[in-house]
mmCIF file of C-alpha atoms in Angstrom:
data_model
loop_
_atom_site.group_PDB
_atom_site.id
_atom_site.type_symbol
_atom_site.label_atom_id
_atom_site.label_comp_id
_atom_site.label_asym_id
_atom_site.label_seq_id
_atom_site.Cartn_x
_atom_site.Cartn_y
_atom_site.Cartn_z
ATOM 1 C CA MET H 1 -0.041 0.434 0.039
ATOM 2 C CA LYS H 2 2.912 2.642 0.733
ATOM 3 C CA ASN H 3 4.255 2.380 -2.934
ATOM 4 C CA GLY H 4 0.897 2.545 -4.600
ATOM 5 C CA THR H 5 0.734 -1.250 -6.219
ATOM 6 C CA LEU H 6 -2.887 -2.286 -4.858
ATOM 7 C CA ALA H 7 -4.177 -2.321 -9.081
ATOM 8 C CA GLY H 8 -7.053 0.445 -9.696
ATOM 9 C CA GLY H 9 -8.320 -0.144 -13.259
ATOM 10 C CA SER H 10 -5.847 -1.774 -16.283
ATOM 11 C CA PHE H 11 -5.848 -1.827 -20.014
ATOM 12 C CA SER H 12 -2.380 -3.232 -22.255
ATOM 13 C CA PHE H 13 -1.857 -3.549 -25.662
ATOM 14 C CA MET H 14 2.074 -4.436 -25.874
ATOM 15 C CA PHE H 15 4.387 -2.736 -24.795
ATOM 16 C CA ILE H 16 2.010 -0.070 -22.973
ATOM 17 C CA GLY H 17 -1.056 0.331 -20.750
ATOM 18 C CA ALA H 18 -2.545 2.915 -18.743
ATOM 19 C CA THR H 19 -2.466 1.993 -15.162
ATOM 20 C CA ALA H 20 -4.358 3.458 -12.002
ATOM 21 C CA LEU H 21 -3.553 2.280 -8.977
ATOM 22 C CA GLN H 22 -3.512 3.598 -5.155
ATOM 23 C CA ARG H 23 -1.481 4.406 -2.291
ATOM 24 C CA CYS H 24 -2.085 5.045 0.945
ATOM 25 C CA GLU H 25 0.543 5.863 4.568
ATOM 26 C CA ASP H 26 -0.686 4.418 6.924
ATOM 27 C CA CYS H 27 -3.341 1.157 5.976
ATOM 28 C CA SER H 28 -3.911 -2.378 4.311
ATOM 29 C CA ILE H 29 -5.853 -3.302 2.380
ATOM 30 C CA TRP H 30 -8.121 -4.640 4.462
ATOM 31 C CA ASP H 31 -8.894 -0.701 5.301
ATOM 32 C CA ASN H 32 -12.032 0.516 3.222
ATOM 33 C CA ASP H 33 -12.431 2.972 6.479
ATOM 34 C CA LYS H 34 -9.099 4.471 5.468
ATOM 35 C CA SER H 35 -9.018 7.371 2.240
ATOM 36 C CA LYS H 36 -6.636 5.976 0.037
ATOM 37 C CA VAL H 37 -5.171 8.163 -3.878
ATOM 38 C CA LYS H 38 -6.138 6.644 -6.454
ATOM 39 C CA GLU H 39 -3.100 7.502 -8.533
ATOM 40 C CA HIS H 40 -2.976 7.213 -12.728
ATOM 41 C CA PHE H 41 0.098 5.947 -15.095
ATOM 42 C CA ILE H 42 1.780 4.262 -18.178
ATOM 43 C CA SER H 43 2.798 1.393 -17.408
ATOM 44 C CA LEU H 44 6.364 0.315 -19.962
ATOM 45 C CA HIS H 45 6.181 -3.536 -19.747
ATOM 46 C CA TRP H 46 9.260 -4.092 -21.296
ATOM 47 C CA TRP H 47 11.743 -1.281 -19.449
ATOM 48 C CA THR H 48 12.461 -2.919 -16.193
ATOM 49 C CA LEU H 49 14.362 -1.729 -12.177
ATOM 50 C CA ASP H 50 17.658 -3.034 -12.187
ATOM 51 C CA THR H 51 17.891 -5.083 -8.587
ATOM 52 C CA VAL H 52 21.012 -6.618 -9.308
ATOM 53 C CA GLY H 53 23.651 -4.280 -6.701
ATOM 54 C CA VAL H 54 27.212 -4.690 -5.427
ATOM 55 C CA LEU H 55 26.427 -6.364 -1.998
ATOM 56 C CA ASP H 56 22.808 -5.743 -0.979
ATOM 57 C CA PRO H 57 19.681 -6.389 -4.833
ATOM 58 C CA VAL H 58 18.487 -2.867 -5.606
ATOM 59 C CA ARG H 59 14.850 -1.487 -3.557
ATOM 60 C CA TYR H 60 11.657 0.681 -4.570
ATOM 61 C CA TYR H 61 9.636 2.742 -1.708
ATOM 62 C CA VAL H 62 7.613 5.358 -1.902
ATOM 63 C CA LYS H 63 7.474 7.953 1.320
ATOM 64 C CA GLU H 64 4.965 10.957 1.344
ATOM 65 C CA GLY H 65 4.104 10.028 -2.227
ATOM 66 C CA LYS H 66 7.638 9.875 -2.593
ATOM 67 C CA PRO H 67 9.451 7.199 -5.121
ATOM 68 C CA TYR H 68 12.632 6.321 -4.016
ATOM 69 C CA VAL H 69 15.493 3.688 -4.523
ATOM 70 C CA ARG H 70 17.145 1.642 -1.649
ATOM 71 C CA LYS H 71 21.564 0.812 -3.188
ATOM 72 C CA VAL H 72 25.081 -0.474 -1.422
ATOM 73 C CA ILE H 73 27.043 2.058 -3.384
ATOM 74 C CA CYS H 74 30.720 1.724 -2.850
ATOM 75 C CA LYS H 75 34.150 4.266 -2.358
ATOM 76 C CA PRO H 76 37.484 3.406 -2.907
ATOM 77 C CA ILE H 77 39.455 4.256 0.482
ATOM 78 C CA GLY H 78 43.215 4.457 -0.051
ATOM 79 C CA LEU H 79 44.642 1.177 -0.653
ATOM 80 C CA ALA H 80 45.130 -1.800 2.010
ATOM 81 C CA ASN H 81 47.891 -4.898 1.642
ATOM 82 C CA GLY H 82 49.162 -5.226 -1.342
ATOM 83 C CA ASN H 83 47.590 -2.808 -4.898
ATOM 84 C CA ASN H 84 44.035 -4.146 -3.208
ATOM 85 C CA PHE H 85 41.442 -1.229 -2.430
ATOM 86 C CA ARG H 86 39.232 -0.448 0.453
ATOM 87 C CA TYR H 87 36.068 -0.074 0.467
ATOM 88 C CA LYS H 88 33.596 2.075 2.605
ATOM 89 C CA CYS H 89 30.629 1.040 1.573
ATOM 90 C CA ASP H 90 27.029 2.987 3.006
ATOM 91 C CA GLU H 91 22.874 2.453 2.048
ATOM 92 C CA VAL H 92 21.557 5.219 0.212
ATOM 93 C CA ASP H 93 18.179 6.172 -1.462
ATOM 94 C CA ILE H 94 18.398 8.258 -3.757
ATOM 95 C CA ALA H 95 14.623 9.086 -5.464
ATOM 96 C CA VAL H 96 14.433 8.443 -8.421
ATOM 97 C CA PRO H 97 12.086 10.298 -11.714
ATOM 98 C CA PHE H 98 9.653 7.468 -12.537
ATOM 99 C CA ARG H 99 8.081 5.037 -10.319
ATOM 100 C CA TYR H 100 7.760 1.187 -10.222
ATOM 101 C CA ASP H 101 5.233 -1.639 -10.380
ATOM 102 C CA THR H 102 6.874 -3.758 -7.806
ATOM 103 C CA TRP H 103 4.058 -6.570 -8.952
ATOM 104 C CA THR H 104 4.082 -6.174 -12.390
ATOM 105 C CA LYS H 105 8.247 -5.701 -12.783
ATOM 106 C CA SER H 106 7.599 -2.372 -15.150
ATOM 107 C CA MET H 107 8.021 1.514 -14.881
ATOM 108 C CA LEU H 108 5.431 3.292 -14.296
ATOM 109 C CA LEU H 109 5.247 7.258 -15.211
ATOM 110 C CA PRO H 110 2.552 9.274 -14.079
ATOM 111 C CA VAL H 111 -0.504 10.985 -15.700
ATOM 112 C CA SER H 112 -3.022 13.395 -15.316
ATOM 113 C CA ASN H 113 -7.116 11.484 -14.569
ATOM 114 C CA THR H 114 -7.622 12.774 -18.825
ATOM 115 C CA THR H 115 -4.573 11.371 -19.998
ATOM 116 C CA PHE H 116 -5.365 7.801 -18.774
ATOM 117 C CA SER H 117 -8.581 7.690 -19.875
ATOM 118 C CA ILE H 118 -7.625 8.646 -23.495
ATOM 119 C CA LEU H 119 -4.490 6.152 -23.885
ATOM 120 C CA ASN H 120 -7.610 3.106 -22.423
ATOM 121 C CA ILE H 121 -9.488 3.919 -25.697
ATOM 122 C CA ILE H 122 -6.384 4.505 -27.870
ATOM 123 C CA LEU H 123 -4.974 1.438 -26.471
ATOM 124 C CA ALA H 124 -8.346 -0.474 -26.742
ATOM 125 C CA CYS H 125 -8.439 0.662 -30.510
ATOM 126 C CA PHE H 126 -5.293 -0.403 -31.298
ATOM 127 C CA ALA H 127 -6.199 -3.094 -29.886
ATOM 128 C CA ILE H 128 -8.989 -4.186 -31.920
ATOM 129 C CA LEU H 129 -7.410 -3.235 -35.599
ATOM 130 C CA PHE H 130 -4.831 -5.559 -34.561
ATOM 131 C CA ILE H 131 -6.173 -8.077 -34.056
ATOM 132 C CA LEU H 132 -8.064 -8.369 -36.849
ATOM 133 C CA TYR H 133 -5.642 -7.517 -39.021
ATOM 134 C CA PHE H 134 -4.174 -10.704 -37.317
ATOM 135 C CA LEU H 135 -7.474 -13.065 -37.313
ATOM 136 C CA TYR H 136 -7.457 -11.441 -41.224
ATOM 137 C CA TYR H 137 -4.483 -11.683 -42.926
ATOM 138 C CA ILE H 138 -1.963 -14.516 -40.969
ATOM 139 C CA VAL H 139 -4.919 -16.778 -39.852
ATOM 140 C CA GLY H 140 -7.269 -16.137 -42.568
ATOM 141 C CA GLY H 141 -4.413 -15.910 -44.808
ATOM 142 C CA PHE H 142 -3.180 -19.739 -43.728
ATOM 143 C CA ILE H 143 -6.149 -20.449 -43.651
ATOM 144 C CA LYS H 144 -6.313 -20.008 -47.152
ATOM 145 C CA VAL H 145 -3.438 -21.388 -48.473
ATOM 146 C CA LEU H 146 -3.850 -24.768 -47.186
ATOM 147 C CA LEU H 147 -7.884 -24.857 -48.857
ATOM 148 C CA GLU H 148 -6.435 -24.416 -52.106
ATOM 149 C CA ILE H 149 -4.128 -26.860 -51.842
ATOM 150 C CA ALA H 150 -6.072 -29.158 -50.840
ATOM 151 C CA THR H 151 -8.362 -28.013 -53.966
ATOM 152 C CA GLY H 152 -4.910 -28.994 -55.833
ATOM 153 C CA THR H 153 -4.101 -25.709 -56.869
ATOM 154 C CA PRO H 154 -0.861 -24.994 -54.518
ATOM 155 C CA PHE H 155 1.233 -22.496 -56.467
ATOM 156 C CA SER H 156 -1.744 -19.607 -57.011
ATOM 157 C CA ASP H 157 -0.843 -16.145 -57.387
ATOM 158 C CA ARG H 158 -2.766 -16.106 -54.207
ATOM 159 C CA ASN H 159 -0.911 -18.403 -52.258
ATOM 160 C CA VAL H 160 2.722 -16.772 -52.659
ATOM 161 C CA ARG H 161 1.239 -13.297 -51.768
ATOM 162 C CA ARG H 162 -0.598 -14.613 -49.279
ATOM 163 C CA LEU H 163 2.415 -16.731 -47.624
ATOM 164 C CA LYS H 164 4.675 -13.095 -48.153
ATOM 165 C CA MET H 165 2.185 -10.824 -45.940
ATOM 166 C CA ILE H 166 2.639 -13.580 -43.450
ATOM 167 C CA ALA H 167 6.138 -13.846 -43.554
ATOM 168 C CA MET H 168 6.274 -9.380 -43.469
ATOM 169 C CA SER H 169 3.848 -9.309 -40.846
ATOM 170 C CA PHE H 170 5.891 -12.419 -38.394
ATOM 171 C CA LEU H 171 9.247 -10.152 -39.053
ATOM 172 C CA LEU H 172 8.000 -6.325 -39.083
ATOM 173 C CA ILE H 173 4.974 -5.850 -36.105
ATOM 174 C CA PRO H 174 7.364 -7.199 -33.596
ATOM 175 C CA LEU H 175 10.185 -4.908 -35.349
ATOM 176 C CA ILE H 176 7.913 -1.508 -35.412
ATOM 177 C CA LEU H 177 6.679 -2.205 -31.598
ATOM 178 C CA PHE H 178 10.409 -2.840 -30.535
ATOM 179 C CA LEU H 179 11.436 0.387 -32.348
ATOM 180 C CA LEU H 180 8.126 2.055 -30.534
ATOM 181 C CA ASN H 181 9.413 1.121 -26.730
ATOM 182 C CA LEU H 182 12.911 2.213 -27.456
ATOM 183 C CA LEU H 183 11.127 5.498 -28.749
ATOM 184 C CA ILE H 184 9.568 5.926 -25.838
ATOM 185 C CA ARG H 185 13.303 6.142 -24.033
ATOM 186 C CA VAL H 186 13.768 9.352 -25.944
ATOM 187 C CA VAL H 187 10.593 10.858 -25.660
ATOM 188 C CA PHE H 188 10.294 10.485 -22.276
ATOM 189 C CA TYR H 189 14.465 10.237 -21.067
ATOM 190 C CA LYS H 190 14.052 12.596 -18.366
ATOM 191 C CA TYR H 191 12.380 9.277 -16.278
ATOM 192 C CA PHE H 192 14.899 6.705 -17.310
ATOM 193 C CA THR H 193 17.802 6.780 -15.006
ATOM 194 C CA ALA H 194 21.047 3.533 -14.958
ATOM 195 C CA ASP H 195 17.948 1.946 -12.210
ATOM 196 C CA LEU H 196 16.012 1.234 -15.283
ATOM 197 C CA LYS H 197 16.363 -1.923 -17.783
ATOM 198 C CA LEU H 198 15.129 -3.685 -20.880
ATOM 199 C CA SER H 199 13.680 -6.729 -20.085
ATOM 200 C CA THR H 200 13.167 -10.349 -21.515
ATOM 201 C CA ASP H 201 10.356 -10.088 -21.805
ATOM 202 C CA ALA H 202 11.075 -8.093 -25.174
ATOM 203 C CA TRP H 203 13.356 -9.643 -26.205
ATOM 204 C CA GLY H 204 11.136 -12.879 -26.077
ATOM 205 C CA VAL H 205 8.505 -11.285 -28.188
ATOM 206 C CA PHE H 206 10.304 -10.374 -30.641
ATOM 207 C CA TRP H 207 12.758 -13.412 -31.905
ATOM 208 C CA LYS H 208 9.598 -16.018 -31.322
ATOM 209 C CA PRO H 209 7.537 -14.354 -34.404
ATOM 210 C CA ALA H 210 11.297 -14.259 -35.920
ATOM 211 C CA VAL H 211 11.657 -17.964 -36.454
ATOM 212 C CA LEU H 212 7.889 -17.775 -37.386
ATOM 213 C CA SER H 213 9.009 -15.654 -39.923
ATOM 214 C CA VAL H 214 11.509 -17.645 -41.731
ATOM 215 C CA ILE H 215 9.401 -20.497 -41.763
ATOM 216 C CA PHE H 216 7.343 -19.133 -43.840
ATOM 217 C CA ALA H 217 9.648 -17.083 -45.797
ATOM 218 C CA ALA H 218 11.273 -20.412 -46.228
ATOM 219 C CA LEU H 219 7.114 -21.261 -47.850
ATOM 220 C CA TYR H 220 7.498 -18.346 -49.660
ATOM 221 C CA PHE H 221 10.085 -18.593 -51.698
ATOM 222 C CA ALA H 222 9.480 -22.837 -52.601
ATOM 223 C CA PHE H 223 5.749 -21.472 -53.109
ATOM 224 C CA LYS H 224 7.867 -18.830 -55.756
ATOM 225 C CA GLN H 225 9.496 -21.623 -57.470
ATOM 226 C CA GLY H 226 6.940 -23.405 -57.823
ATOM 227 C CA LYS H 227 4.606 -21.036 -59.462
ATOM 228 C CA LYS H 228 7.771 -20.499 -62.113
ATOM 229 C CA LEU H 229 7.988 -24.481 -62.891
ATOM 230 C CA LYS H 230 4.458 -24.550 -63.063
ATOM 231 C CA ASP H 231 4.179 -21.885 -65.545
ATOM 232 C CA GLU H 232 7.323 -22.718 -67.514
ATOM 233 C CA GLN H 233 5.729 -26.436 -68.175
ATOM 234 C CA ASP H 234 1.848 -25.034 -69.290
ATOM 235 C CA LEU H 235 3.689 -22.898 -71.525
ATOM 236 C CA THR H 236 5.552 -25.904 -72.585
ATOM 237 C CA VAL H 237 2.248 -28.148 -72.572
#
């Protein structure tokens, strides 16, 4: 409750989402009679807190509405025996410009309620368009390829175009999303510090469709070659 990670409503699409969270300095989730502060954020799912510390893990917390990271910082203070340095280590609290969802491991950017509502609508529209595109061009296109194979006309111009479209979609869509995620870092650069890192989820979303793209690209070239041989055979006949 102090860190403000109690969910109050959210909608997400791929690497970005609109999140509403509740925070309370001196209560728990069971204290319904105490007022909780509701805050709105843009959540960036592919950016996470780098918790690896020299001695202890880096920890995130909120105090009096201000976010901090607690880490151990060591500084050399001189030479010990031989050529080894002696270090003095202190646990310090550093204020950070971003917020962090400790449940989803996502970076949060504070926004107004109006921005939160608009972003929810935009993300919902993008999600619907993406689903329609995926169902019609990728799933539907592949089903049409199978149907034409079943009817005895596998090497048609339509099948070649469909396989090319599917291969390009599996490659370009994750690449575009990945680049948009990096663009957000440039746009909101003032919120990013060295305490944040790119999540491994970003690479997972990128390389899995890339494998499917290679498979469908191989099918595309095979069907294209088959179409060429079929056309030459038809001309010979």
